[in-house]
XYZ file of C-alpha atoms in Angstrom:
326
model
C -21.341 30.870 101.722
C -21.354 28.219 99.017
C -23.801 27.556 96.220
C -24.642 24.327 94.459
C -26.077 23.776 90.980
C -28.111 20.625 90.443
C -28.597 19.878 86.745
C -31.608 17.574 86.537
C -31.880 15.219 83.612
C -34.143 12.415 82.488
C -31.460 9.753 82.497
C -31.583 6.150 81.344
C -31.662 2.883 83.312
C -28.327 1.543 84.624
C -29.436 -2.003 83.992
C -32.127 -3.938 82.174
C -33.891 -5.404 85.193
C -37.679 -5.341 85.065
C -37.706 -2.965 88.044
C -35.338 -0.461 86.412
C -37.116 -0.568 83.069
C -40.565 -0.211 84.624
C -39.330 2.816 86.577
C -38.081 4.405 83.362
C -41.346 3.692 81.575
C -43.560 4.862 84.424
C -41.717 7.928 85.750
C -39.994 9.213 82.644
C -42.035 8.104 79.645
C -45.370 8.324 81.430
C -46.680 4.816 80.876
C -47.111 1.668 82.950
C -47.255 -0.503 79.847
C -43.897 -2.215 80.213
C -43.766 -5.897 79.339
C -40.797 -8.005 80.385
C -40.536 -9.661 76.973
C -41.592 -6.752 74.755
C -40.110 -3.639 76.296
C -41.865 -0.262 76.312
C -44.970 -0.721 74.242
C -46.543 2.715 74.528
C -45.889 6.192 75.794
C -48.734 8.548 76.544
C -46.374 11.527 76.547
C -44.672 10.813 73.224
C -45.735 9.075 70.064
C -46.221 5.334 70.249
C -42.904 3.519 70.485
C -41.613 -0.003 70.990
C -38.159 -0.453 72.528
C -36.592 -3.928 72.736
C -36.385 -5.191 76.301
C -33.220 -7.246 75.882
C -30.124 -5.554 77.245
C -27.945 -5.719 74.160
C -30.717 -4.486 71.896
C -32.056 -1.775 74.200
C -28.770 -0.043 74.984
C -28.096 0.519 71.281
C -31.654 1.351 70.274
C -31.417 5.149 70.091
C -28.472 5.290 67.714
C -28.070 3.945 64.225
C -24.281 3.612 64.561
C -24.332 1.094 67.418
C -23.305 3.529 70.165
C -24.254 2.718 73.749
C -26.956 5.098 74.984
C -25.923 4.866 78.650
C -22.276 5.741 78.043
C -23.154 8.529 75.606
C -25.718 10.091 77.940
C -23.331 10.161 80.902
C -20.488 11.497 78.777
C -22.568 14.421 77.481
C -23.883 15.236 80.960
C -20.437 15.095 82.580
C -18.886 17.206 79.830
C -21.600 19.845 80.203
C -21.159 19.817 83.994
C -17.423 20.473 83.703
C -17.890 23.269 81.169
C -20.558 24.960 83.273
C -18.485 24.677 86.471
C -15.541 26.303 84.695
C -17.665 29.204 83.462
C -19.301 29.787 86.835
C -15.943 29.826 88.637
C -14.856 32.667 86.343
C -18.147 34.568 86.487
C -18.860 34.410 90.233
C -16.829 35.398 93.262
C -18.731 32.871 95.345
C -17.551 29.309 95.716
C -19.784 26.734 94.078
C -20.142 23.165 92.906
C -22.043 21.742 89.926
C -23.540 18.247 89.990
C -25.774 16.207 87.691
C -28.715 14.213 89.002
C -30.683 11.763 86.868
C -34.319 10.939 87.483
C -33.530 7.470 86.205
C -30.172 5.730 86.462
C -26.965 7.258 87.780
C -25.719 9.591 89.002
C -29.081 9.680 90.760
C -30.752 12.672 92.338
C -30.033 11.173 95.768
C -26.331 10.873 94.913
C -26.272 14.462 93.666
C -28.027 15.741 96.797
C -25.575 13.866 99.036
C -22.669 15.520 97.223
C -24.182 18.976 97.705
C -24.602 18.322 101.402
C -21.021 17.103 101.813
C -19.846 20.254 100.037
C -21.778 22.374 102.546
C -23.914 24.214 99.996
C -26.318 26.665 101.651
C -27.992 27.686 98.378
C -28.965 25.245 95.638
C -30.181 26.074 92.144
C -32.390 23.352 90.657
C -32.166 23.471 86.873
C -33.892 20.803 84.751
C -32.151 20.476 81.398
C -35.475 20.998 79.607
C -35.281 24.381 77.809
C -39.072 24.811 77.964
C -41.328 24.641 80.975
C -43.068 21.439 79.938
C -45.300 20.613 82.899
C -45.419 16.790 82.504
C -41.619 16.692 82.841
C -40.526 19.930 84.531
C -42.790 19.782 87.567
C -41.995 16.149 88.511
C -38.273 16.806 87.971
C -38.267 19.719 90.410
C -40.396 17.838 92.939
C -38.109 14.799 92.841
C -35.013 16.978 93.267
C -36.507 18.732 96.304
C -37.416 15.377 97.809
C -33.853 14.105 97.306
C -32.464 17.167 99.084
C -34.868 16.639 101.983
C -33.783 13.013 102.270
C -30.135 14.017 102.257
C -30.711 16.640 104.922
C -32.719 14.587 107.399
C -33.883 17.883 108.968
C -30.284 18.897 109.751
C -29.573 20.540 106.394
C -32.043 22.970 104.882
C -30.418 24.949 102.056
C -32.202 27.770 100.276
C -33.682 26.425 97.031
C -33.880 28.397 93.785
C -35.852 26.787 90.958
C -35.253 27.505 87.272
C -38.157 25.983 85.375
C -37.062 27.037 81.862
C -34.253 28.773 80.011
C -35.535 28.988 76.442
C -35.798 32.788 76.631
C -32.280 33.243 77.967
C -30.218 35.461 75.609
C -28.403 33.357 73.072
C -30.674 30.314 73.106
C -32.727 31.130 70.006
C -29.649 32.399 68.164
C -27.733 29.211 68.988
C -30.510 27.103 67.482
C -30.666 29.370 64.442
C -26.924 28.990 63.869
C -27.189 25.193 64.035
C -30.118 25.228 61.601
C -28.261 27.410 59.090
C -25.284 25.040 58.916
C -25.211 23.588 55.388
C -28.705 24.902 54.667
C -29.724 27.711 52.355
C -33.523 27.817 52.521
C -35.473 28.700 49.413
C -39.117 29.556 48.917
C -39.829 25.815 48.711
C -38.100 25.023 52.047
C -39.725 24.434 55.426
C -38.469 24.430 59.015
C -40.187 22.028 61.421
C -39.873 22.598 65.191
C -40.638 19.296 66.912
C -41.985 19.288 70.465
C -43.595 16.682 72.731
C -47.358 17.057 72.823
C -49.200 18.089 75.951
C -52.698 17.093 77.130
C -55.177 19.764 76.090
C -56.709 19.805 79.572
C -53.337 20.715 81.041
C -52.612 23.271 78.335
C -55.840 25.124 79.097
C -54.685 25.585 82.686
C -51.117 26.461 81.785
C -50.647 28.328 78.514
C -46.943 28.986 79.140
C -45.761 26.001 77.110
C -47.474 27.183 73.934
C -46.354 30.763 74.587
C -42.720 29.723 74.856
C -42.897 27.671 71.666
C -44.475 30.545 69.762
C -41.826 32.921 71.131
C -39.101 30.625 69.782
C -40.838 30.239 66.437
C -40.977 34.007 65.986
C -37.299 34.397 66.887
C -36.261 31.707 64.426
C -38.326 33.349 61.698
C -36.392 36.578 62.245
C -32.944 34.993 62.536
C -33.380 32.779 59.496
C -35.292 35.438 57.541
C -38.120 33.031 56.847
C -41.787 33.940 56.575
C -44.154 32.666 59.253
C -45.745 30.331 56.698
C -42.450 28.459 56.339
C -41.670 27.793 60.008
C -44.041 25.283 61.606
C -44.426 23.710 65.039
C -45.512 20.085 65.191
C -46.077 17.827 68.177
C -44.759 14.301 68.530
C -47.785 12.250 69.574
C -50.202 10.019 67.668
C -53.006 9.715 70.177
C -56.572 10.962 70.110
C -56.383 14.447 68.621
C -59.196 15.647 70.860
C -57.073 14.971 73.965
C -53.660 16.232 72.850
C -52.203 19.384 71.451
C -51.725 19.360 67.681
C -50.909 19.575 64.826
C -48.934 16.357 64.827
C -45.612 15.739 63.124
C -46.556 12.854 60.847
C -49.630 14.630 59.456
C -47.664 17.854 59.016
C -44.966 16.073 57.012
C -47.495 14.262 54.850
C -49.091 17.597 54.028
C -45.786 18.729 52.495
C -45.429 15.896 50.008
C -45.987 18.178 47.027
C -44.564 21.646 46.577
C -41.835 21.382 49.262
C -38.270 20.596 48.205
C -36.395 20.345 51.500
C -37.225 20.176 55.211
C -35.085 20.972 58.241
C -36.356 19.613 61.572
C -35.121 20.508 65.043
C -36.058 19.482 68.574
C -34.738 21.923 71.227
C -33.470 19.207 73.585
C -30.302 18.697 75.610
C -29.054 15.316 74.521
C -29.373 12.989 71.552
C -30.024 10.139 73.971
C -32.745 12.029 75.820
C -36.412 11.115 75.621
C -36.827 14.395 73.730
C -33.777 13.743 71.591
C -33.118 12.668 68.055
C -34.594 9.166 67.920
C -38.183 9.588 69.026
C -38.581 13.244 68.178
C -36.896 13.557 64.836
C -34.517 11.194 63.108
C -36.944 8.326 62.637
C -39.667 10.590 61.324
C -37.642 10.508 58.131
C -38.258 6.760 57.894
C -41.989 7.289 58.395
C -41.961 10.070 55.823
C -40.232 8.037 53.133
C -42.331 4.917 53.713
C -45.571 6.840 53.253
C -44.673 8.983 50.250
C -45.174 7.872 46.673
C -42.368 8.962 44.402
C -39.420 11.107 45.464
C -40.017 12.801 48.840
C -38.529 16.173 49.830
C -35.107 16.097 51.490
C -35.471 15.702 55.257
C -32.610 16.681 57.584
C -32.719 16.549 61.388
C -30.578 18.952 63.413
C -28.784 17.258 66.308
C -29.732 18.404 69.840
C -27.481 20.738 71.842
C -25.643 17.985 73.748
C -22.644 19.515 75.557
C -22.008 22.392 73.160
C -20.068 25.354 74.521
C -22.996 27.595 73.636
C -25.321 25.641 75.932
C -22.839 25.968 78.805
C -22.744 29.740 78.180
C -26.541 29.943 78.202
C -26.858 28.001 81.471
C -24.136 30.122 83.101
C -26.037 33.240 82.077
C -29.359 32.108 83.552
C -27.742 30.869 86.788
C -25.786 34.077 87.398
C -29.001 36.068 87.166
C -30.584 33.929 89.886
C -27.730 33.689 92.380
């Protein structure tokens, strides 16, 4: 008896070919508006973005310090995989293997599935590294992972599949975020906490209220941990499309509403990796630029909390949720 853990992540393209970049835009960002000379020109899942298409420019787009997004992403994922494998080997008497599969780039889901088959895993836990069950990303991620396992098996290998579609309510998750928020921050009655999330189509939200429920659950827990009133902890969605079609309120409008009377703002996006589509660039860090450009006079202090990356606490949380399912 041997179990396998497949950590599913968004990933980034391995190269800058038109095919690879279109795949990233279409499957991951949710848009077919990729232009060979312009890059990604829109994203219907996130707020409107433009990413340079040229290789040298694109790979360094997400970071202000010139770091390579591909190398950073893989390093964080591999580090988290090693930490989780170490914790599971101590917590479980069963033999297991942990692999990472990217929906875009490498290691791919097919490569991860092939490894699990070679290892002889008869039970596989599929765990997207999205803390919340966000249907536009979680459902396709699980479907693609199942398909990769079927391809690897070719009807001769049919392991039992266990799906984990969220882990935001796992003990320790909310407290870990609260601890990161409190670092170098002493909120006053003129402070605000902004929880940034990707927006979801209203039509989908009406059929699946779990996303909003999970976000509200986290908001309440952060209010308690940080000892902040509900009026000082706000959720805002990262999307600037037709408000009638998408969940709101939206981040830019929320920030602009705090121009007067608010001294300092902490913003956090509960994502895995800085390089992720839900990470610091699109969901938080560059909102500060928008904020400052659109405010007359001195704006409130804006500070974005880095995503979880490969923190030990995240490895502990994932170990906890996996052990309960095995």
